[in-house]
Amino acid sequence: MQGSLGNFAAGIIILIFRPYKIGDWVQIDDYFGNVDEIQIFNTLLITPGQKMLVVPNGQVIENVVTNYTSKGHIRLEIQLLMAYEESFPRLKEILYTAVQASPYTLEDPQAMI
């Protein structure tokens, strides 16, 4: 009963303060997905692999929520490993050329490599 009451109270807090809304891409603790539904006890997320995650609202309130949608743009961060004998300026130029060729790259803010 205590867990259900905590999830209910957390659901009320989520509905009042709105850290996310339906359709937002969010990460809650280790869970990532698109918000499908905000219920009074749970938040339903749909993962990119089309799995449904039921996240108790108490867990939402207790953890960091990252909302990828709220600012309108998502910056993709990729880490690459490079051999020591490779030339970083050459690799940077190749990557920058590839990023600029993509139709999904924004002009403002500019890509950083």
PDB file of N, CA and C in Angstrom:
ATOM      1  N   MET A   1       0.832  -1.203   0.000  1.00  0.00           N
ATOM      2  CA  MET A   1       0.000   0.000   0.000  1.00  0.00           C
ATOM      3  C   MET A   1       0.874   1.263   0.000  1.00  0.00           C
ATOM      4  N   GLN A   2       1.995   1.228   0.740  1.00  0.00           N
ATOM      5  CA  GLN A   2       2.857   2.398   0.826  1.00  0.00           C
ATOM      6  C   GLN A   2       3.442   2.753  -0.544  1.00  0.00           C
ATOM      7  N   GLY A   3       3.865   1.732  -1.305  1.00  0.00           N
ATOM      8  CA  GLY A   3       4.415   1.973  -2.642  1.00  0.00           C
ATOM      9  C   GLY A   3       3.382   2.566  -3.580  1.00  0.00           C
ATOM     10  N   SER A   4       2.161   2.056  -3.526  1.00  0.00           N
ATOM     11  CA  SER A   4       1.086   2.572  -4.385  1.00  0.00           C
ATOM     12  C   SER A   4       0.751   4.016  -4.035  1.00  0.00           C
ATOM     13  N   LEU A   5       0.725   4.314  -2.741  1.00  0.00           N
ATOM     14  CA  LEU A   5       0.434   5.686  -2.307  1.00  0.00           C
ATOM     15  C   LEU A   5       1.544   6.637  -2.751  1.00  0.00           C
ATOM     16  N   GLY A   6       2.803   6.173  -2.663  1.00  0.00           N
ATOM     17  CA  GLY A   6       3.928   6.984  -3.126  1.00  0.00           C
ATOM     18  C   GLY A   6       3.870   7.226  -4.622  1.00  0.00           C
ATOM     19  N   ASN A   7       3.513   6.194  -5.406  1.00  0.00           N
ATOM     20  CA  ASN A   7       3.382   6.349  -6.852  1.00  0.00           C
ATOM     21  C   ASN A   7       2.230   7.285  -7.210  1.00  0.00           C
ATOM     22  N   PHE A   8       1.140   7.226  -6.438  1.00  0.00           N
ATOM     23  CA  PHE A   8      -0.001   8.120  -6.654  1.00  0.00           C
ATOM     24  C   PHE A   8       0.417   9.576  -6.419  1.00  0.00           C
ATOM     25  N   ALA A   9       1.091   9.827  -5.300  1.00  0.00           N
ATOM     26  CA  ALA A   9       1.545  11.193  -4.986  1.00  0.00           C
ATOM     27  C   ALA A   9       2.524  11.689  -6.040  1.00  0.00           C
ATOM     28  N   ALA A  10       3.418  10.809  -6.500  1.00  0.00           N
ATOM     29  CA  ALA A  10       4.370  11.187  -7.539  1.00  0.00           C
ATOM     30  C   ALA A  10       3.645  11.494  -8.844  1.00  0.00           C
ATOM     31  N   GLY A  11       2.579  10.731  -9.150  1.00  0.00           N
ATOM     32  CA  GLY A  11       1.783  10.991 -10.351  1.00  0.00           C
ATOM     33  C   GLY A  11       1.148  12.368 -10.315  1.00  0.00           C
ATOM     34  N   ILE A  12       0.670  12.770  -9.159  1.00  0.00           N
ATOM     35  CA  ILE A  12       0.091  14.115  -9.002  1.00  0.00           C
ATOM     36  C   ILE A  12       1.165  15.174  -9.237  1.00  0.00           C
ATOM     37  N   ILE A  13       2.353  14.967  -8.681  1.00  0.00           N
ATOM     38  CA  ILE A  13       3.459  15.921  -8.863  1.00  0.00           C
ATOM     39  C   ILE A  13       3.832  16.032 -10.342  1.00  0.00           C
ATOM     40  N   ILE A  14       3.890  14.891 -11.036  1.00  0.00           N
ATOM     41  CA  ILE A  14       4.227  14.908 -12.471  1.00  0.00           C
ATOM     42  C   ILE A  14       3.173  15.663 -13.254  1.00  0.00           C
ATOM     43  N   LEU A  15       1.901  15.450 -12.939  1.00  0.00           N
ATOM     44  CA  LEU A  15       0.826  16.144 -13.661  1.00  0.00           C
ATOM     45  C   LEU A  15       0.825  17.645 -13.387  1.00  0.00           C
ATOM     46  N   ILE A  16       1.253  18.053 -12.199  1.00  0.00           N
ATOM     47  CA  ILE A  16       1.280  19.484 -11.864  1.00  0.00           C
ATOM     48  C   ILE A  16       2.502  20.165 -12.480  1.00  0.00           C
ATOM     49  N   PHE A  17       3.688  19.595 -12.300  1.00  0.00           N
ATOM     50  CA  PHE A  17       4.921  20.259 -12.725  1.00  0.00           C
ATOM     51  C   PHE A  17       5.337  19.951 -14.158  1.00  0.00           C
ATOM     52  N   ARG A  18       4.806  18.906 -14.749  1.00  0.00           N
ATOM     53  CA  ARG A  18       5.028  18.563 -16.152  1.00  0.00           C
ATOM     54  C   ARG A  18       6.497  18.553 -16.587  1.00  0.00           C
ATOM     55  N   PRO A  19       7.323  17.651 -16.051  1.00  0.00           N
ATOM     56  CA  PRO A  19       8.705  17.577 -16.521  1.00  0.00           C
ATOM     57  C   PRO A  19       8.783  17.006 -17.939  1.00  0.00           C
ATOM     58  N   TYR A  20       7.710  16.377 -18.396  1.00  0.00           N
ATOM     59  CA  TYR A  20       7.612  15.846 -19.750  1.00  0.00           C
ATOM     60  C   TYR A  20       6.141  15.735 -20.102  1.00  0.00           C
ATOM     61  N   LYS A  21       5.871  15.563 -21.398  1.00  0.00           N
ATOM     62  CA  LYS A  21       4.492  15.397 -21.865  1.00  0.00           C
ATOM     63  C   LYS A  21       4.446  14.230 -22.844  1.00  0.00           C
ATOM     64  N   ILE A  22       3.266  13.835 -23.227  1.00  0.00           N
ATOM     65  CA  ILE A  22       3.104  12.732 -24.177  1.00  0.00           C
ATOM     66  C   ILE A  22       3.782  13.110 -25.486  1.00  0.00           C
ATOM     67  N   GLY A  23       4.571  12.193 -26.015  1.00  0.00           N
ATOM     68  CA  GLY A  23       5.298  12.420 -27.263  1.00  0.00           C
ATOM     69  C   GLY A  23       6.748  12.823 -27.063  1.00  0.00           C
ATOM     70  N   ASP A  24       7.143  13.187 -25.842  1.00  0.00           N
ATOM     71  CA  ASP A  24       8.536  13.567 -25.566  1.00  0.00           C
ATOM     72  C   ASP A  24       9.418  12.326 -25.498  1.00  0.00           C
ATOM     73  N   TRP A  25      10.682  12.488 -25.932  1.00  0.00           N
ATOM     74  CA  TRP A  25      11.696  11.454 -25.760  1.00  0.00           C
ATOM     75  C   TRP A  25      12.411  11.735 -24.447  1.00  0.00           C
ATOM     76  N   VAL A  26      12.345  10.772 -23.528  1.00  0.00           N
ATOM     77  CA  VAL A  26      12.918  10.980 -22.204  1.00  0.00           C
ATOM     78  C   VAL A  26      13.777   9.793 -21.787  1.00  0.00           C
ATOM     79  N   GLN A  27      14.667  10.078 -20.849  1.00  0.00           N
ATOM     80  CA  GLN A  27      15.418   9.024 -20.173  1.00  0.00           C
ATOM     81  C   GLN A  27      15.160   9.192 -18.691  1.00  0.00           C
ATOM     82  N   ILE A  28      14.653   8.133 -18.088  1.00  0.00           N
ATOM     83  CA  ILE A  28      14.360   8.110 -16.658  1.00  0.00           C
ATOM     84  C   ILE A  28      15.206   6.993 -16.070  1.00  0.00           C
ATOM     85  N   ASP A  29      16.200   7.359 -15.272  1.00  0.00           N
ATOM     86  CA  ASP A  29      17.156   6.397 -14.739  1.00  0.00           C
ATOM     87  C   ASP A  29      17.819   5.698 -15.933  1.00  0.00           C
ATOM     88  N   ASP A  30      17.686   4.397 -16.090  1.00  0.00           N
ATOM     89  CA  ASP A  30      18.284   3.684 -17.223  1.00  0.00           C
ATOM     90  C   ASP A  30      17.275   3.423 -18.334  1.00  0.00           C
ATOM     91  N   TYR A  31      16.092   3.969 -18.237  1.00  0.00           N
ATOM     92  CA  TYR A  31      15.026   3.698 -19.197  1.00  0.00           C
ATOM     93  C   TYR A  31      14.900   4.852 -20.193  1.00  0.00           C
ATOM     94  N   PHE A  32      14.900   4.515 -21.494  1.00  0.00           N
ATOM     95  CA  PHE A  32      14.800   5.525 -22.546  1.00  0.00           C
ATOM     96  C   PHE A  32      13.631   5.184 -23.448  1.00  0.00           C
ATOM     97  N   GLY A  33      12.844   6.197 -23.807  1.00  0.00           N
ATOM     98  CA  GLY A  33      11.746   5.952 -24.731  1.00  0.00           C
ATOM     99  C   GLY A  33      10.903   7.188 -24.947  1.00  0.00           C
ATOM    100  N   ASN A  34       9.869   6.997 -25.761  1.00  0.00           N
ATOM    101  CA  ASN A  34       8.910   8.037 -26.088  1.00  0.00           C
ATOM    102  C   ASN A  34       7.740   7.907 -25.119  1.00  0.00           C
ATOM    103  N   VAL A  35       7.338   9.023 -24.499  1.00  0.00           N
ATOM    104  CA  VAL A  35       6.247   8.986 -23.521  1.00  0.00           C
ATOM    105  C   VAL A  35       4.940   8.710 -24.264  1.00  0.00           C
ATOM    106  N   ASP A  36       4.351   7.567 -23.970  1.00  0.00           N
ATOM    107  CA  ASP A  36       3.101   7.162 -24.614  1.00  0.00           C
ATOM    108  C   ASP A  36       1.893   7.581 -23.790  1.00  0.00           C
ATOM    109  N   GLU A  37       2.041   7.473 -22.476  1.00  0.00           N
ATOM    110  CA  GLU A  37       0.908   7.786 -21.603  1.00  0.00           C
ATOM    111  C   GLU A  37       1.426   8.116 -20.206  1.00  0.00           C
ATOM    112  N   ILE A  38       0.805   9.106 -19.575  1.00  0.00           N
ATOM    113  CA  ILE A  38       1.119   9.454 -18.189  1.00  0.00           C
ATOM    114  C   ILE A  38      -0.099   9.076 -17.360  1.00  0.00           C
ATOM    115  N   GLN A  39       0.044   8.021 -16.576  1.00  0.00           N
ATOM    116  CA  GLN A  39      -1.043   7.554 -15.732  1.00  0.00           C
ATOM    117  C   GLN A  39      -0.806   8.042 -14.305  1.00  0.00           C
ATOM    118  N   ILE A  40      -1.774   7.854 -13.455  1.00  0.00           N
ATOM    119  CA  ILE A  40      -1.662   8.350 -12.096  1.00  0.00           C
ATOM    120  C   ILE A  40      -0.627   7.571 -11.279  1.00  0.00           C
ATOM    121  N   PHE A  41      -0.397   6.285 -11.603  1.00  0.00           N
ATOM    122  CA  PHE A  41       0.585   5.479 -10.879  1.00  0.00           C
ATOM    123  C   PHE A  41       1.855   5.225 -11.678  1.00  0.00           C
ATOM    124  N   ASN A  42       1.775   5.237 -13.020  1.00  0.00           N
ATOM    125  CA  ASN A  42       2.884   4.861 -13.891  1.00  0.00           C
ATOM    126  C   ASN A  42       3.001   5.798 -15.077  1.00  0.00           C
ATOM    127  N   THR A  43       4.174   5.800 -15.684  1.00  0.00           N
ATOM    128  CA  THR A  43       4.402   6.455 -16.969  1.00  0.00           C
ATOM    129  C   THR A  43       4.767   5.359 -17.961  1.00  0.00           C
ATOM    130  N   LEU A  44       4.112   5.360 -19.115  1.00  0.00           N
ATOM    131  CA  LEU A  44       4.364   4.348 -20.134  1.00  0.00           C
ATOM    132  C   LEU A  44       5.285   4.922 -21.201  1.00  0.00           C
ATOM    133  N   LEU A  45       6.399   4.227 -21.438  1.00  0.00           N
ATOM    134  CA  LEU A  45       7.363   4.623 -22.455  1.00  0.00           C
ATOM    135  C   LEU A  45       7.397   3.566 -23.552  1.00  0.00           C
ATOM    136  N   ILE A  46       7.552   4.000 -24.799  1.00  0.00           N
ATOM    137  CA  ILE A  46       7.755   3.096 -25.927  1.00  0.00           C
ATOM    138  C   ILE A  46       9.207   3.263 -26.360  1.00  0.00           C
ATOM    139  N   THR A  47       9.971   2.179 -26.331  1.00  0.00           N
ATOM    140  CA  THR A  47      11.386   2.240 -26.683  1.00  0.00           C
ATOM    141  C   THR A  47      11.533   2.298 -28.208  1.00  0.00           C
ATOM    142  N   PRO A  48      12.723   2.667 -28.706  1.00  0.00           N
ATOM    143  CA  PRO A  48      12.936   2.641 -30.154  1.00  0.00           C
ATOM    144  C   PRO A  48      12.725   1.244 -30.752  1.00  0.00           C
ATOM    145  N   GLY A  49      12.862   0.190 -29.953  1.00  0.00           N
ATOM    146  CA  GLY A  49      12.612  -1.174 -30.405  1.00  0.00           C
ATOM    147  C   GLY A  49      11.159  -1.592 -30.253  1.00  0.00           C
ATOM    148  N   GLN A  50      10.266  -0.637 -29.998  1.00  0.00           N
ATOM    149  CA  GLN A  50       8.821  -0.847 -29.861  1.00  0.00           C
ATOM    150  C   GLN A  50       8.446  -1.734 -28.670  1.00  0.00           C
ATOM    151  N   LYS A  51       9.199  -1.625 -27.587  1.00  0.00           N
ATOM    152  CA  LYS A  51       8.837  -2.297 -26.343  1.00  0.00           C
ATOM    153  C   LYS A  51       8.170  -1.270 -25.438  1.00  0.00           C
ATOM    154  N   MET A  52       7.201  -1.714 -24.655  1.00  0.00           N
ATOM    155  CA  MET A  52       6.547  -0.806 -23.720  1.00  0.00           C
ATOM    156  C   MET A  52       7.180  -0.971 -22.349  1.00  0.00           C
ATOM    157  N   LEU A  53       7.617   0.145 -21.776  1.00  0.00           N
ATOM    158  CA  LEU A  53       8.159   0.158 -20.420  1.00  0.00           C
ATOM    159  C   LEU A  53       7.145   0.815 -19.503  1.00  0.00           C
ATOM    160  N   VAL A  54       6.865   0.190 -18.396  1.00  0.00           N
ATOM    161  CA  VAL A  54       5.980   0.753 -17.384  1.00  0.00           C
ATOM    162  C   VAL A  54       6.872   1.202 -16.236  1.00  0.00           C
ATOM    163  N   VAL A  55       7.034   2.516 -16.102  1.00  0.00           N
ATOM    164  CA  VAL A  55       7.919   3.074 -15.081  1.00  0.00           C
ATOM    165  C   VAL A  55       7.048   3.643 -13.959  1.00  0.00           C
ATOM    166  N   PRO A  56       7.180   3.130 -12.742  1.00  0.00           N
ATOM    167  CA  PRO A  56       6.404   3.678 -11.622  1.00  0.00           C
ATOM    168  C   PRO A  56       6.746   5.155 -11.404  1.00  0.00           C
ATOM    169  N   ASN A  57       5.735   5.964 -11.178  1.00  0.00           N
ATOM    170  CA  ASN A  57       5.952   7.402 -11.022  1.00  0.00           C
ATOM    171  C   ASN A  57       6.830   7.733  -9.815  1.00  0.00           C
ATOM    172  N   GLY A  58       6.822   6.890  -8.800  1.00  0.00           N
ATOM    173  CA  GLY A  58       7.716   7.105  -7.666  1.00  0.00           C
ATOM    174  C   GLY A  58       9.171   7.062  -8.098  1.00  0.00           C
ATOM    175  N   GLN A  59       9.489   6.172  -9.038  1.00  0.00           N
ATOM    176  CA  GLN A  59      10.852   6.068  -9.558  1.00  0.00           C
ATOM    177  C   GLN A  59      11.193   7.295 -10.413  1.00  0.00           C
ATOM    178  N   VAL A  60      10.206   7.855 -11.086  1.00  0.00           N
ATOM    179  CA  VAL A  60      10.428   9.063 -11.887  1.00  0.00           C
ATOM    180  C   VAL A  60      10.852  10.217 -10.990  1.00  0.00           C
ATOM    181  N   ILE A  61      10.137  10.393  -9.901  1.00  0.00           N
ATOM    182  CA  ILE A  61      10.402  11.501  -8.988  1.00  0.00           C
ATOM    183  C   ILE A  61      11.741  11.326  -8.274  1.00  0.00           C
ATOM    184  N   GLU A  62      12.148  10.089  -8.010  1.00  0.00           N
ATOM    185  CA  GLU A  62      13.378   9.828  -7.261  1.00  0.00           C
ATOM    186  C   GLU A  62      14.632   9.891  -8.113  1.00  0.00           C
ATOM    187  N   ASN A  63      14.513   9.902  -9.442  1.00  0.00           N
ATOM    188  CA  ASN A  63      15.670   9.854 -10.328  1.00  0.00           C
ATOM    189  C   ASN A  63      15.738  11.093 -11.221  1.00  0.00           C
ATOM    190  N   VAL A  64      16.850  11.230 -11.889  1.00  0.00           N
ATOM    191  CA  VAL A  64      17.029  12.315 -12.851  1.00  0.00           C
ATOM    192  C   VAL A  64      16.228  11.990 -14.099  1.00  0.00           C
ATOM    193  N   VAL A  65      15.479  12.970 -14.594  1.00  0.00           N
ATOM    194  CA  VAL A  65      14.726  12.825 -15.837  1.00  0.00           C
ATOM    195  C   VAL A  65      15.400  13.693 -16.886  1.00  0.00           C
ATOM    196  N   THR A  66      15.828  13.073 -17.990  1.00  0.00           N
ATOM    197  CA  THR A  66      16.410  13.819 -19.096  1.00  0.00           C
ATOM    198  C   THR A  66      15.368  13.891 -20.200  1.00  0.00           C
ATOM    199  N   ASN A  67      14.921  15.106 -20.526  1.00  0.00           N
ATOM    200  CA  ASN A  67      13.929  15.305 -21.582  1.00  0.00           C
ATOM    201  C   ASN A  67      14.670  15.782 -22.825  1.00  0.00           C
ATOM    202  N   TYR A  68      14.759  14.923 -23.834  1.00  0.00           N
ATOM    203  CA  TYR A  68      15.492  15.238 -25.054  1.00  0.00           C
ATOM    204  C   TYR A  68      14.677  16.107 -26.008  1.00  0.00           C
ATOM    205  N   THR A  69      13.380  16.210 -25.798  1.00  0.00           N
ATOM    206  CA  THR A  69      12.498  16.897 -26.724  1.00  0.00           C
ATOM    207  C   THR A  69      12.233  18.352 -26.352  1.00  0.00           C
ATOM    208  N   SER A  70      12.359  18.707 -25.101  1.00  0.00           N
ATOM    209  CA  SER A  70      11.873  20.002 -24.618  1.00  0.00           C
ATOM    210  C   SER A  70      12.521  21.211 -25.288  1.00  0.00           C
ATOM    211  N   LYS A  71      13.752  21.116 -25.726  1.00  0.00           N
ATOM    212  CA  LYS A  71      14.423  22.260 -26.359  1.00  0.00           C
ATOM    213  C   LYS A  71      14.298  22.260 -27.874  1.00  0.00           C
ATOM    214  N   GLY A  72      13.706  21.220 -28.448  1.00  0.00           N
ATOM    215  CA  GLY A  72      13.432  21.220 -29.882  1.00  0.00           C
ATOM    216  C   GLY A  72      14.467  20.544 -30.765  1.00  0.00           C
ATOM    217  N   HIS A  73      15.711  20.450 -30.309  1.00  0.00           N
ATOM    218  CA  HIS A  73      16.767  19.817 -31.096  1.00  0.00           C
ATOM    219  C   HIS A  73      17.522  18.844 -30.206  1.00  0.00           C
ATOM    220  N   ILE A  74      18.023  17.802 -30.826  1.00  0.00           N
ATOM    221  CA  ILE A  74      18.819  16.824 -30.096  1.00  0.00           C
ATOM    222  C   ILE A  74      20.204  16.788 -30.714  1.00  0.00           C
ATOM    223  N   ARG A  75      21.218  17.017 -29.898  1.00  0.00           N
ATOM    224  CA  ARG A  75      22.594  16.932 -30.376  1.00  0.00           C
ATOM    225  C   ARG A  75      23.058  15.498 -30.187  1.00  0.00           C
ATOM    226  N   LEU A  76      23.500  14.906 -31.264  1.00  0.00           N
ATOM    227  CA  LEU A  76      24.001  13.540 -31.226  1.00  0.00           C
ATOM    228  C   LEU A  76      25.465  13.562 -30.830  1.00  0.00           C
ATOM    229  N   GLU A  77      25.799  12.800 -29.815  1.00  0.00           N
ATOM    230  CA  GLU A  77      27.180  12.724 -29.352  1.00  0.00           C
ATOM    231  C   GLU A  77      27.701  11.318 -29.606  1.00  0.00           C
ATOM    232  N   ILE A  78      28.792  11.226 -30.362  1.00  0.00           N
ATOM    233  CA  ILE A  78      29.384   9.939 -30.699  1.00  0.00           C
ATOM    234  C   ILE A  78      30.847   9.966 -30.293  1.00  0.00           C
ATOM    235  N   GLN A  79      31.281   8.934 -29.601  1.00  0.00           N
ATOM    236  CA  GLN A  79      32.690   8.817 -29.237  1.00  0.00           C
ATOM    237  C   GLN A  79      33.339   7.794 -30.155  1.00  0.00           C
ATOM    238  N   LEU A  80      34.467   8.163 -30.727  1.00  0.00           N
ATOM    239  CA  LEU A  80      35.199   7.280 -31.630  1.00  0.00           C
ATOM    240  C   LEU A  80      36.589   7.017 -31.079  1.00  0.00           C
ATOM    241  N   LEU A  81      37.073   5.825 -31.320  1.00  0.00           N
ATOM    242  CA  LEU A  81      38.444   5.490 -30.960  1.00  0.00           C
ATOM    243  C   LEU A  81      39.311   5.659 -32.203  1.00  0.00           C
ATOM    244  N   MET A  82      40.501   6.180 -31.998  1.00  0.00           N
ATOM    245  CA  MET A  82      41.391   6.463 -33.105  1.00  0.00           C
ATOM    246  C   MET A  82      42.753   5.853 -32.805  1.00  0.00           C
ATOM    247  N   ALA A  83      43.372   5.257 -33.813  1.00  0.00           N
ATOM    248  CA  ALA A  83      44.704   4.688 -33.632  1.00  0.00           C
ATOM    249  C   ALA A  83      45.712   5.805 -33.383  1.00  0.00           C
ATOM    250  N   TYR A  84      46.721   5.525 -32.574  1.00  0.00           N
ATOM    251  CA  TYR A  84      47.739   6.533 -32.260  1.00  0.00           C
ATOM    252  C   TYR A  84      48.466   7.014 -33.508  1.00  0.00           C
ATOM    253  N   GLU A  85      48.645   6.133 -34.479  1.00  0.00           N
ATOM    254  CA  GLU A  85      49.400   6.538 -35.666  1.00  0.00           C
ATOM    255  C   GLU A  85      48.544   7.338 -36.662  1.00  0.00           C
ATOM    256  N   GLU A  86      47.250   7.466 -36.410  1.00  0.00           N
ATOM    257  CA  GLU A  86      46.367   8.229 -37.305  1.00  0.00           C
ATOM    258  C   GLU A  86      46.525   9.725 -37.040  1.00  0.00           C
ATOM    259  N   SER A  87      46.352  10.515 -38.079  1.00  0.00           N
ATOM    260  CA  SER A  87      46.448  11.972 -37.977  1.00  0.00           C
ATOM    261  C   SER A  87      45.106  12.537 -37.531  1.00  0.00           C
ATOM    262  N   PHE A  88      45.073  13.166 -36.355  1.00  0.00           N
ATOM    263  CA  PHE A  88      43.815  13.728 -35.866  1.00  0.00           C
ATOM    264  C   PHE A  88      43.281  14.822 -36.792  1.00  0.00           C
ATOM    265  N   PRO A  89      44.087  15.772 -37.269  1.00  0.00           N
ATOM    266  CA  PRO A  89      43.537  16.789 -38.178  1.00  0.00           C
ATOM    267  C   PRO A  89      42.905  16.173 -39.435  1.00  0.00           C
ATOM    268  N   ARG A  90      43.509  15.105 -39.953  1.00  0.00           N
ATOM    269  CA  ARG A  90      42.953  14.448 -41.143  1.00  0.00           C
ATOM    270  C   ARG A  90      41.617  13.788 -40.811  1.00  0.00           C
ATOM    271  N   LEU A  91      41.559  13.065 -39.688  1.00  0.00           N
ATOM    272  CA  LEU A  91      40.329  12.414 -39.274  1.00  0.00           C
ATOM    273  C   LEU A  91      39.236  13.451 -38.988  1.00  0.00           C
ATOM    274  N   LYS A  92      39.601  14.544 -38.346  1.00  0.00           N
ATOM    275  CA  LYS A  92      38.637  15.600 -38.036  1.00  0.00           C
ATOM    276  C   LYS A  92      38.040  16.173 -39.326  1.00  0.00           C
ATOM    277  N   GLU A  93      38.861  16.370 -40.332  1.00  0.00           N
ATOM    278  CA  GLU A  93      38.394  16.896 -41.615  1.00  0.00           C
ATOM    279  C   GLU A  93      37.436  15.906 -42.298  1.00  0.00           C
ATOM    280  N   ILE A  94      37.757  14.625 -42.254  1.00  0.00           N
ATOM    281  CA  ILE A  94      36.891  13.601 -42.856  1.00  0.00           C
ATOM    282  C   ILE A  94      35.535  13.573 -42.147  1.00  0.00           C
ATOM    283  N   LEU A  95      35.562  13.594 -40.822  1.00  0.00           N
ATOM    284  CA  LEU A  95      34.315  13.574 -40.052  1.00  0.00           C
ATOM    285  C   LEU A  95      33.483  14.830 -40.310  1.00  0.00           C
ATOM    286  N   TYR A  96      34.133  15.986 -40.344  1.00  0.00           N
ATOM    287  CA  TYR A  96      33.412  17.230 -40.561  1.00  0.00           C
ATOM    288  C   TYR A  96      32.758  17.236 -41.942  1.00  0.00           C
ATOM    289  N   THR A  97      33.457  16.735 -42.950  1.00  0.00           N
ATOM    290  CA  THR A  97      32.902  16.661 -44.307  1.00  0.00           C
ATOM    291  C   THR A  97      31.683  15.742 -44.332  1.00  0.00           C
ATOM    292  N   ALA A  98      31.765  14.610 -43.642  1.00  0.00           N
ATOM    293  CA  ALA A  98      30.645  13.673 -43.597  1.00  0.00           C
ATOM    294  C   ALA A  98      29.439  14.271 -42.881  1.00  0.00           C
ATOM    295  N   VAL A  99      29.691  14.973 -41.789  1.00  0.00           N
ATOM    296  CA  VAL A  99      28.596  15.592 -41.035  1.00  0.00           C
ATOM    297  C   VAL A  99      27.917  16.674 -41.871  1.00  0.00           C
ATOM    298  N   GLN A 100      28.697  17.491 -42.556  1.00  0.00           N
ATOM    299  CA  GLN A 100      28.141  18.569 -43.373  1.00  0.00           C
ATOM    300  C   GLN A 100      27.333  18.026 -44.553  1.00  0.00           C
ATOM    301  N   ALA A 101      27.668  16.825 -45.044  1.00  0.00           N
ATOM    302  CA  ALA A 101      26.951  16.235 -46.169  1.00  0.00           C
ATOM    303  C   ALA A 101      25.585  15.682 -45.760  1.00  0.00           C
ATOM    304  N   SER A 102      25.375  15.482 -44.474  1.00  0.00           N
ATOM    305  CA  SER A 102      24.114  14.924 -43.996  1.00  0.00           C
ATOM    306  C   SER A 102      22.996  15.966 -44.075  1.00  0.00           C
ATOM    307  N   PRO A 103      21.829  15.580 -44.597  1.00  0.00           N
ATOM    308  CA  PRO A 103      20.704  16.528 -44.649  1.00  0.00           C
ATOM    309  C   PRO A 103      20.098  16.810 -43.271  1.00  0.00           C
ATOM    310  N   TYR A 104      20.484  16.051 -42.260  1.00  0.00           N
ATOM    311  CA  TYR A 104      19.929  16.213 -40.913  1.00  0.00           C
ATOM    312  C   TYR A 104      20.755  17.130 -40.026  1.00  0.00           C
ATOM    313  N   THR A 105      21.884  17.609 -40.521  1.00  0.00           N
ATOM    314  CA  THR A 105      22.754  18.468 -39.734  1.00  0.00           C
ATOM    315  C   THR A 105      22.242  19.913 -39.798  1.00  0.00           C
ATOM    316  N   LEU A 106      22.115  20.535 -38.642  1.00  0.00           N
ATOM    317  CA  LEU A 106      21.675  21.927 -38.570  1.00  0.00           C
ATOM    318  C   LEU A 106      22.859  22.861 -38.830  1.00  0.00           C
ATOM    319  N   GLU A 107      22.561  24.028 -39.394  1.00  0.00           N
ATOM    320  CA  GLU A 107      23.620  25.024 -39.587  1.00  0.00           C
ATOM    321  C   GLU A 107      23.861  25.821 -38.311  1.00  0.00           C
ATOM    322  N   ASP A 108      22.826  25.965 -37.487  1.00  0.00           N
ATOM    323  CA  ASP A 108      22.977  26.682 -36.227  1.00  0.00           C
ATOM    324  C   ASP A 108      22.285  25.882 -35.143  1.00  0.00           C
ATOM    325  N   PRO A 109      22.944  25.352 -34.171  1.00  0.00           N
ATOM    326  CA  PRO A 109      24.348  25.482 -33.880  1.00  0.00           C
ATOM    327  C   PRO A 109      25.178  24.577 -34.797  1.00  0.00           C
ATOM    328  N   GLN A 110      26.400  25.000 -35.032  1.00  0.00           N
ATOM    329  CA  GLN A 110      27.290  24.263 -35.899  1.00  0.00           C
ATOM    330  C   GLN A 110      27.759  22.973 -35.246  1.00  0.00           C
ATOM    331  N   ALA A 111      28.102  22.009 -36.086  1.00  0.00           N
ATOM    332  CA  ALA A 111      28.625  20.747 -35.585  1.00  0.00           C
ATOM    333  C   ALA A 111      29.994  20.970 -34.939  1.00  0.00           C
ATOM    334  N   MET A 112      30.244  20.225 -33.858  1.00  0.00           N
ATOM    335  CA  MET A 112      31.541  20.292 -33.175  1.00  0.00           C
ATOM    336  C   MET A 112      32.185  18.915 -33.253  1.00  0.00           C
ATOM    337  N   ILE A 113      33.448  18.907 -33.623  1.00  0.00           N
ATOM    338  CA  ILE A 113      34.198  17.658 -33.673  1.00  0.00           C
ATOM    339  C   ILE A 113      35.449  17.834 -32.849  1.00  0.00           C
TER     340      ILE A 113
END
